[in-house]
XYZ file of C-alpha atoms in Angstrom:
574
model
C -14.252 -30.217 -15.212
C -17.339 -28.710 -13.635
C -19.619 -26.492 -15.687
C -18.839 -23.369 -13.629
C -15.082 -23.773 -14.255
C -15.672 -24.181 -17.991
C -17.854 -21.074 -17.971
C -15.144 -19.080 -16.180
C -12.531 -20.105 -18.741
C -14.804 -19.280 -21.673
C -15.597 -15.873 -20.140
C -11.934 -14.975 -19.672
C -11.118 -16.020 -23.235
C -14.008 -14.062 -24.726
C -13.263 -10.881 -22.777
C -9.523 -10.134 -23.145
C -9.897 -7.084 -20.913
C -10.566 -9.359 -17.963
C -7.158 -10.950 -18.376
C -5.600 -7.513 -18.807
C -7.034 -6.033 -15.615
C -7.524 -9.231 -13.598
C -4.510 -11.388 -14.535
C -4.795 -13.381 -11.320
C -8.170 -14.699 -12.441
C -6.576 -15.548 -15.773
C -3.992 -17.694 -13.974
C -6.734 -19.505 -12.099
C -8.538 -20.192 -15.376
C -5.430 -22.091 -16.551
C -4.951 -23.822 -13.223
C -3.633 -27.380 -13.226
C -5.011 -29.758 -10.593
C -1.562 -31.147 -9.766
C -0.556 -27.722 -8.450
C -3.187 -27.739 -5.695
C -1.259 -29.732 -3.090
C 1.881 -27.630 -3.571
C -0.010 -24.339 -3.393
C -1.866 -25.349 -0.230
C 1.353 -26.574 1.379
C 3.137 -23.343 0.453
C 0.164 -21.400 1.847
C 0.484 -23.184 5.191
C 4.221 -22.441 5.334
C 3.535 -18.833 4.431
C 0.876 -18.422 7.099
C 3.383 -19.476 9.751
C 5.661 -16.659 8.577
C 2.993 -14.078 7.738
C 1.567 -13.936 11.255
C 4.710 -13.045 13.238
C 6.087 -10.842 10.446
C 2.848 -8.884 10.043
C 2.523 -8.391 13.789
C 6.184 -7.442 14.193
C 6.162 -4.802 11.459
C 2.918 -3.328 12.776
C 4.325 -2.940 16.288
C 7.572 -1.502 14.907
C 5.458 1.054 13.013
C 3.686 2.187 16.184
C 0.470 0.220 15.533
C -1.364 -2.583 17.346
C -0.103 -5.959 16.132
C -3.519 -6.958 14.785
C -3.440 -4.268 12.105
C -0.430 -5.885 10.495
C -2.516 -9.044 10.064
C -5.431 -7.086 8.593
C -3.034 -5.575 6.050
C -1.564 -8.988 5.251
C -4.954 -10.547 4.534
C -6.197 -7.650 2.405
C -2.979 -7.411 0.379
C -2.783 -11.105 -0.492
C -6.455 -11.448 -1.397
C -6.400 -8.380 -3.653
C -3.096 -9.298 -5.279
C -4.390 -12.782 -6.119
C -6.950 -11.036 -8.362
C -5.039 -8.080 -9.812
C -1.438 -9.288 -9.646
C 0.405 -10.287 -12.825
C 3.178 -12.169 -11.029
C 2.719 -15.845 -10.319
C 3.918 -15.993 -6.711
C 4.728 -12.468 -5.534
C 3.862 -12.095 -1.843
C 2.745 -8.741 -0.450
C 2.420 -7.545 3.107
C 3.804 -5.123 5.692
C 7.525 -4.883 5.041
C 10.685 -3.701 6.757
C 11.469 -1.228 3.968
C 8.328 0.759 4.837
C 8.412 0.557 8.631
C 10.519 3.694 9.280
C 8.366 5.812 6.947
C 5.151 4.615 8.576
C 6.559 5.032 12.080
C 7.993 8.492 11.384
C 4.618 9.596 10.004
C 2.168 7.920 12.352
C 3.803 8.088 15.779
C 4.222 11.897 16.006
C 0.715 12.559 14.658
C -1.024 9.876 16.733
C 0.123 11.210 20.085
C 0.023 7.756 21.678
C -3.641 7.104 20.801
C -3.972 3.673 19.145
C -7.218 4.432 17.326
C -5.695 7.531 15.765
C -2.527 5.648 14.807
C -4.663 3.014 13.073
C -6.612 5.667 11.148
C -3.442 7.471 10.095
C -1.736 4.266 8.909
C -4.851 3.240 6.998
C -5.059 6.658 5.341
C -1.350 6.469 4.479
C -1.892 3.067 2.839
C -4.882 4.357 0.890
C -3.075 7.449 -0.388
C 0.004 5.438 -1.357
C -2.306 3.003 -3.132
C -3.908 5.824 -5.100
C -0.482 7.094 -6.184
C 0.482 3.595 -7.378
C -2.845 3.151 -9.188
C -2.471 6.478 -10.967
C 1.099 5.585 -11.951
C -0.005 2.205 -13.320
C -2.967 3.498 -15.311
C -0.903 6.402 -16.657
C 2.008 4.081 -17.581
C 4.374 5.887 -15.234
C 6.325 2.822 -14.163
C 9.496 4.534 -15.337
C 9.334 6.697 -12.191
C 10.928 3.817 -10.294
C 14.089 4.531 -12.296
C 14.595 7.536 -10.002
C 15.680 5.074 -7.342
C 19.010 3.973 -8.759
C 20.829 0.948 -7.397
C 23.128 3.002 -5.101
C 20.099 4.846 -3.684
C 18.194 1.590 -3.095
C 21.177 -0.063 -1.407
C 21.850 3.025 0.697
C 18.179 3.285 1.614
C 17.966 -0.353 2.702
C 21.212 -0.098 4.667
C 19.831 2.994 6.415
C 16.557 1.202 7.087
C 18.463 -1.771 8.489
C 20.405 0.461 10.867
C 17.244 2.303 11.938
C 15.306 -0.928 12.511
C 18.117 -2.516 14.491
C 18.641 0.432 16.811
C 14.889 1.085 17.108
C 14.219 -2.476 18.281
C 17.094 -2.667 20.786
C 15.043 -1.299 23.718
C 12.293 -3.839 23.096
C 14.913 -6.611 22.883
C 16.194 -5.504 26.296
C 12.683 -5.475 27.708
C 11.846 -1.776 27.951
C 10.546 1.040 25.766
C 12.349 4.237 24.761
C 11.373 7.287 22.695
C 13.244 8.468 19.620
C 12.184 9.484 16.125
C 15.582 9.084 14.443
C 18.838 7.228 14.992
C 20.466 9.706 17.418
C 17.256 9.905 19.455
C 16.838 6.136 19.486
C 20.426 5.592 20.589
C 20.081 8.191 23.324
C 16.835 6.612 24.563
C 18.376 3.137 24.559
C 21.467 4.111 26.552
C 19.390 6.147 28.991
C 17.178 3.115 29.616
C 20.159 0.818 30.118
C 21.791 3.356 32.437
C 18.574 3.678 34.444
C 18.473 -0.079 35.062
C 15.345 -0.720 32.982
C 16.748 -3.871 31.350
C 14.538 -6.952 31.818
C 16.988 -9.849 31.979
C 14.305 -12.431 31.212
C 13.222 -10.537 28.099
C 16.826 -10.106 26.946
C 17.654 -13.809 27.306
C 14.433 -14.814 25.568
C 15.014 -12.294 22.762
C 18.605 -13.390 22.204
C 17.503 -17.019 22.074
C 14.868 -16.121 19.475
C 17.389 -14.121 17.462
C 19.921 -16.971 17.420
C 17.180 -19.430 16.440
C 16.226 -17.235 13.459
C 19.691 -16.253 12.256
C 21.867 -19.304 12.932
C 20.258 -21.630 10.363
C 20.314 -19.077 7.515
C 23.619 -20.357 6.115
C 23.673 -23.928 7.374
C 20.020 -24.827 6.792
C 18.234 -22.070 4.825
C 14.932 -23.967 4.764
C 14.813 -24.369 8.526
C 11.704 -22.480 9.782
C 13.659 -20.348 12.238
C 10.963 -17.708 12.740
C 8.272 -20.328 13.351
C 10.462 -22.200 15.838
C 11.455 -18.963 17.601
C 7.842 -17.828 17.921
C 6.597 -21.218 19.083
C 9.515 -21.714 21.465
C 9.300 -18.334 23.161
C 5.511 -18.602 23.442
C 5.866 -22.033 25.045
C 8.463 -20.673 27.477
C 6.106 -17.863 28.529
C 3.283 -20.349 29.161
C 5.341 -23.060 30.894
C 7.290 -20.731 33.176
C 4.498 -18.164 33.588
C 6.859 -15.406 32.471
C 4.092 -12.890 31.903
C 3.910 -12.523 35.668
C 7.513 -11.275 35.742
C 6.603 -8.143 33.818
C 7.449 -9.578 30.403
C 5.369 -7.887 27.710
C 3.190 -10.210 25.613
C 0.903 -9.636 22.643
C -2.250 -10.520 24.553
C -5.567 -11.628 23.141
C -6.171 -10.358 19.620
C -9.561 -8.939 18.625
C -11.829 -11.656 17.291
C -13.025 -11.532 13.692
C -12.161 -9.405 10.703
C -12.444 -5.630 10.255
C -15.360 -4.061 8.453
C -14.931 -1.892 5.381
C -14.485 1.717 6.523
C -12.861 4.968 5.477
C -10.150 6.152 7.889
C -11.124 9.249 9.808
C -8.379 11.876 9.747
C -8.205 15.648 9.980
C -7.383 17.969 7.106
C -4.340 19.126 9.052
C -2.883 15.628 8.702
C -3.018 15.641 4.910
C 0.197 17.566 4.089
C 2.291 15.159 6.165
C 0.416 12.096 4.900
C 0.693 13.105 1.238
C 4.466 13.512 1.400
C 4.869 10.208 3.231
C 2.451 8.464 0.843
C 4.508 9.575 -2.141
C 7.650 8.127 -0.540
C 5.824 4.882 0.311
C 4.485 4.641 -3.258
C 7.922 5.171 -4.769
C 9.561 2.524 -2.573
C 6.671 0.097 -3.081
C 6.704 0.580 -6.841
C 10.442 -0.061 -6.977
C 10.265 -3.136 -4.708
C 7.411 -4.717 -6.652
C 8.935 -3.883 -10.023
C 12.380 -5.300 -9.229
C 11.132 -8.432 -7.469
C 8.446 -9.337 -10.023
C 10.865 -8.836 -12.926
C 13.425 -11.059 -11.204
C 10.875 -13.829 -10.686
C 9.602 -13.578 -14.253
C 13.126 -13.660 -15.709
C 13.838 -16.952 -13.941
C 10.774 -18.447 -15.616
C 11.375 -16.895 -19.030
C 8.203 -14.828 -18.701
C 7.320 -11.144 -18.998
C 5.452 -9.175 -16.345
C 3.412 -6.091 -17.230
C 5.106 -3.417 -15.088
C 2.129 -1.068 -15.246
C -0.290 -3.813 -14.184
C 2.081 -4.579 -11.320
C 1.626 -1.003 -10.123
C -2.156 -1.331 -10.442
C -2.050 -4.510 -8.354
C 0.204 -3.080 -5.650
C -1.852 0.112 -5.587
C -5.091 -1.872 -5.225
C -3.569 -3.921 -2.414
C -2.603 -0.776 -0.502
C -5.975 0.838 -1.141
C -7.893 -2.142 0.229
C -5.452 -2.489 3.116
C -6.352 1.073 4.071
C -10.083 0.394 3.743
C -9.803 -2.594 6.095
C -7.820 -0.975 8.940
C -4.459 -2.079 7.577
C -1.174 -0.333 6.876
C 1.049 0.237 3.812
C 2.184 -2.976 2.133
C 4.890 -3.833 -0.355
C 6.371 -6.798 -2.179
C 8.297 -8.871 0.329
C 11.899 -9.831 -0.427
C 11.819 -12.392 2.391
C 8.385 -14.017 2.176
C 8.316 -14.327 -1.620
C 11.414 -16.600 -1.699
C 9.811 -18.669 1.077
C 6.730 -19.203 -1.085
C 8.906 -20.124 -4.048
C 11.025 -22.554 -2.000
C 7.862 -24.121 -0.547
C 6.698 -25.004 -4.065
C 4.098 -22.297 -4.764
C 2.786 -22.493 -8.335
C 0.137 -19.790 -8.514
C -1.515 -16.910 -6.612
C -3.513 -19.571 -4.771
C -0.524 -20.045 -2.420
C -0.741 -16.450 -1.185
C -4.529 -16.638 -1.053
C -4.359 -19.845 1.017
C -1.949 -18.153 3.431
C -4.299 -15.194 3.792
C -7.295 -17.456 4.448
C -5.373 -19.361 7.139
C -4.486 -16.077 8.873
C -8.139 -15.001 8.641
C -9.246 -18.362 10.069
C -6.952 -17.858 13.040
C -8.511 -14.460 13.770
C -12.018 -15.866 13.412
C -11.695 -19.063 15.414
C -8.591 -18.922 17.645
C -7.795 -15.232 18.240
C -6.087 -16.007 21.540
C -3.654 -18.515 19.986
C -0.820 -15.970 20.146
C -1.865 -14.243 23.336
C 1.267 -15.439 25.124
C 3.656 -14.505 22.322
C 6.286 -12.216 23.936
C 6.862 -8.843 22.295
C 10.589 -9.495 22.484
C 10.146 -12.315 19.942
C 8.596 -9.852 17.516
C 11.564 -7.552 18.103
C 13.837 -10.471 17.198
C 11.887 -10.956 13.936
C 12.392 -7.297 12.987
C 16.079 -7.306 13.965
C 16.695 -10.455 11.923
C 15.025 -8.751 8.956
C 17.321 -5.742 9.409
C 20.392 -7.999 9.180
C 19.135 -9.443 5.904
C 18.619 -5.959 4.462
C 22.274 -4.950 4.798
C 24.257 -5.124 1.547
C 27.956 -4.706 2.291
C 29.043 -6.453 -0.910
C 27.539 -3.798 -3.188
C 29.001 -0.992 -1.078
C 32.457 -2.585 -1.404
C 31.980 -2.937 -5.185
C 31.040 0.742 -5.488
C 34.104 1.672 -3.434
C 36.288 -0.088 -6.013
C 34.480 0.969 -9.157
C 32.423 4.161 -8.770
C 33.288 6.555 -5.962
C 30.630 9.091 -6.929
C 27.881 6.481 -6.593
C 29.447 5.226 -3.366
C 29.031 8.758 -1.998
C 25.341 8.771 -3.002
C 24.877 5.372 -1.372
C 26.537 6.394 1.909
C 24.783 9.754 2.051
C 21.469 7.945 1.552
C 22.281 5.572 4.399
C 23.242 8.387 6.766
C 20.343 10.550 5.595
C 17.759 7.819 6.176
C 19.218 6.927 9.573
C 19.705 10.486 10.883
C 17.076 12.567 9.082
C 14.446 9.885 8.631
C 13.352 7.803 5.657
C 11.487 10.521 3.760
C 14.122 13.228 4.156
C 16.854 10.680 3.442
C 15.227 9.652 0.158
C 14.746 13.289 -0.821
C 18.387 14.056 -0.096
C 19.510 11.015 -2.098
C 17.354 11.955 -5.091
C 18.727 15.494 -5.015
C 22.302 14.154 -4.971
C 21.542 11.749 -7.817
C 20.162 14.583 -9.956
C 23.181 16.770 -9.129
C 25.508 13.890 -9.981
C 23.761 13.440 -13.321
C 23.967 17.157 -14.045
C 27.641 17.228 -13.071
C 28.437 14.419 -15.528
C 26.629 16.400 -18.233
C 28.123 19.692 -17.063
C 31.708 18.478 -17.166
C 31.670 15.513 -19.571
C 34.591 13.777 -21.190
C 35.781 15.262 -24.473
C 38.566 14.338 -26.838
C 40.599 15.370 -29.828
C 40.551 12.496 -32.308
C 43.638 11.449 -34.289
C 44.600 8.718 -36.724
C 46.500 5.814 -35.132
C 48.557 3.561 -37.368
C 47.296 -0.003 -37.477
C 43.882 0.898 -36.041
C 40.711 1.614 -37.942
C 38.900 4.876 -37.364
C 39.972 7.821 -35.205
C 40.884 7.690 -31.535
C 41.345 9.791 -28.386
C 44.690 11.618 -28.562
C 45.131 11.441 -24.763
C 44.978 7.638 -24.935
C 47.060 7.412 -28.102
C 49.716 10.151 -27.982
C 51.485 8.333 -30.798
C 48.563 9.199 -33.077
C 48.952 11.612 -35.990
C 46.983 14.815 -36.457
C 45.887 15.736 -39.946
C 47.423 19.182 -40.630
C 44.781 21.882 -40.760
C 41.994 19.597 -39.430
C 40.629 19.433 -35.860
C 38.418 16.478 -34.957
C 36.620 17.179 -31.668
C 34.296 14.814 -29.780
C 32.062 15.920 -26.888
C 30.493 13.056 -24.936
C 27.249 14.607 -23.713
C 24.139 16.486 -24.836
C 24.777 20.193 -25.387
C 22.723 22.244 -22.935
C 22.881 25.421 -20.919
C 25.250 24.055 -18.254
C 27.998 22.863 -20.606
C 27.575 25.124 -23.658
C 30.305 27.566 -22.628
C 32.649 24.690 -21.727
C 32.172 23.243 -25.223
C 32.960 26.624 -26.825
C 36.107 27.157 -24.729
C 37.408 23.649 -25.390
C 36.961 24.041 -29.150
C 38.690 27.428 -29.208
C 41.542 26.189 -26.973
C 42.092 23.283 -29.321
C 42.088 25.578 -32.338
C 44.717 27.738 -30.611
C 46.795 24.628 -29.882
C 46.630 23.327 -33.438
C 48.410 25.817 -35.673
C 46.643 26.921 -38.867
C 43.387 25.035 -38.301
C 41.183 25.318 -41.381
C 38.362 22.957 -40.415
C 36.849 22.095 -37.011
C 34.775 18.943 -37.339
C 32.604 18.113 -34.330
C 32.239 14.322 -34.282
C 28.763 14.583 -32.847
C 27.555 10.995 -32.451
C 27.489 11.258 -28.580
C 25.529 14.536 -28.706
C 21.897 13.532 -28.219
C 20.349 16.988 -27.844
C 21.033 20.700 -28.311
C 18.956 23.177 -26.300
C 18.344 26.842 -27.133
C 21.310 28.112 -25.065
C 23.657 25.700 -26.827
C 22.192 26.643 -30.217
C 23.024 30.312 -29.598
C 26.524 29.260 -28.530
C 27.019 27.253 -31.761
C 26.029 30.246 -33.832
C 28.526 32.440 -31.933
C 31.216 29.761 -32.253
C 30.585 29.508 -35.995
C 31.190 33.251 -36.349
C 34.281 33.212 -34.068
C 35.866 30.408 -36.040
C 35.021 32.186 -39.266
C 36.887 35.277 -38.008
C 39.906 33.026 -37.372
C 39.773 31.619 -40.880
C 38.326 28.217 -39.849
C 34.983 26.632 -40.647
C 32.705 24.702 -38.269
C 31.454 21.339 -39.522
C 29.711 18.254 -38.099
C 30.030 14.501 -38.619
C 27.747 11.690 -37.415
C 25.126 14.128 -36.124
C 21.918 12.303 -35.237
C 18.928 13.040 -37.433
C 16.786 14.276 -34.569
C 19.539 16.638 -33.392
C 20.055 17.953 -36.928
C 16.300 18.562 -37.157
C 16.583 20.658 -34.007
C 19.468 22.674 -35.431
C 17.442 23.155 -38.590
C 14.587 24.647 -36.578
C 17.063 27.061 -34.981
C 18.211 28.046 -38.483
C 21.752 26.752 -37.892
C 21.854 24.194 -40.702
C 21.200 26.905 -43.262
C 23.648 29.337 -41.621
C 26.491 26.815 -41.273
C 25.744 25.247 -44.664
C 23.898 21.971 -45.374
C 26.965 20.649 -47.214
C 29.023 20.881 -44.009
C 27.215 18.004 -42.303
C 28.706 14.558 -42.988
C 27.376 11.072 -42.318
C 30.702 9.740 -41.049
C 34.056 11.009 -39.809
C 35.726 9.322 -42.785
C 33.550 11.331 -45.200
C 34.482 14.550 -43.415
C 38.205 13.719 -43.550
C 37.961 12.783 -47.224
C 36.153 16.064 -48.000
C 38.853 18.022 -46.147
C 41.665 16.256 -47.988
C 39.970 16.785 -51.350
C 39.601 20.506 -50.636
C 43.176 20.757 -49.410
C 44.530 19.299 -52.651
């Protein structure tokens, strides 16, 4: 081992903070020589996918294709330093395209330089949000995006991407900021005879080449073959002369470090979009990195993951890029190609950079319709019908959230769709707490413990004793419901002397509920019954103590178990 490598290892061992904040460097310090060939090979495979994907997602976002490559290079280089995951691949992604497009295109007004500045600013702001979340240990915010919301969001994105790319697949362009507008623009173009037959045939051929092998030969490089084949067809048959749109010569070299120039009037729109981008990016990176780590029996620092993703977006913005996220399509490619470390992603980035430096015109004849085929194929892979069907069988309320998210994203746009879905999720949560399950508990012969009377109507009540279970925290929205259910049960059970709340499911009691309990205690007392509790959590009892309820109800009326409460009742009754 060379002296410089030994020095690097000793430095990383002596300064634990370096491994904490620069885990990628820590992985390189433990690098094994036998991994090199596999990482370089995986990097070459990745580069072949990174170029068309980066260009395609940039164009779909309303940006010049080159800016997708700038973002790809910046994201992979930065993640190789800050990223805690071994082979996570970052770059422009289909899940972010509608948000970027909906933000950039209206503000840019058709001016490429302004679109580039806006996208770069959006990436930088999203990166700052992710960085703040990582440093502040706010990774739990990704929990706001539940599985039904994520599936609904991706299904909506898939529908939006597919419809949005149809005009390009048919060889023309059409306006439209949401699904209805895109559909209207597409059908107007078709009706006006704007379809380019050559583009359509070439696009369909590319699409079949990408999608057909997915089941039969998953490792077949469909995107690479489609890109190479359509480019060759353009060159051999001189199709550019027929009006077919091609990428054209890319700018030579790499972008310089610069701060995007935007107006203060753009900030309100950019901040809202950046928050949505950050939330989606955080969720994507968190889920994907945890999945990879679980397969290897490893643990990934979720907060460091946010720092890494945030840094990648920040640097993407500083180098004329666009928002980036963890890629659900390119990461599995790297894994299947044998990637062992962050060097695979770094090698892919360096190959893309080398292309821009030395052969910028290599993809000049790549038809835009091939890039549309790449995006459309990605939209097909985003659709998750299986989960929707499972929700339809098992959880109708979450199915509704999923479908509303899909429709909201497609019709209202990604940002509004996410906001609507989050609002529905919160309302659904509140509804479950507002109207939770409750039960009268009875003794069932042959079974230990006490059980729900509705499920065991053969169960026996203990005369004079009401056992009541309420399966939710007690708070302002359900306090009155709790009171009414207890009193109704007391009316149903003749001569009730004790009402024992079996309180194990109650995790909190707010001030409104505390006032209600005091009123209920007095009401029951007027009826000749006493209010008691069993299995109340210590933290909840502490809260009741602060409200003065423990003293008012009586400390001796709180029991550790239901059995103790029943035994105390029977002893008093005899």
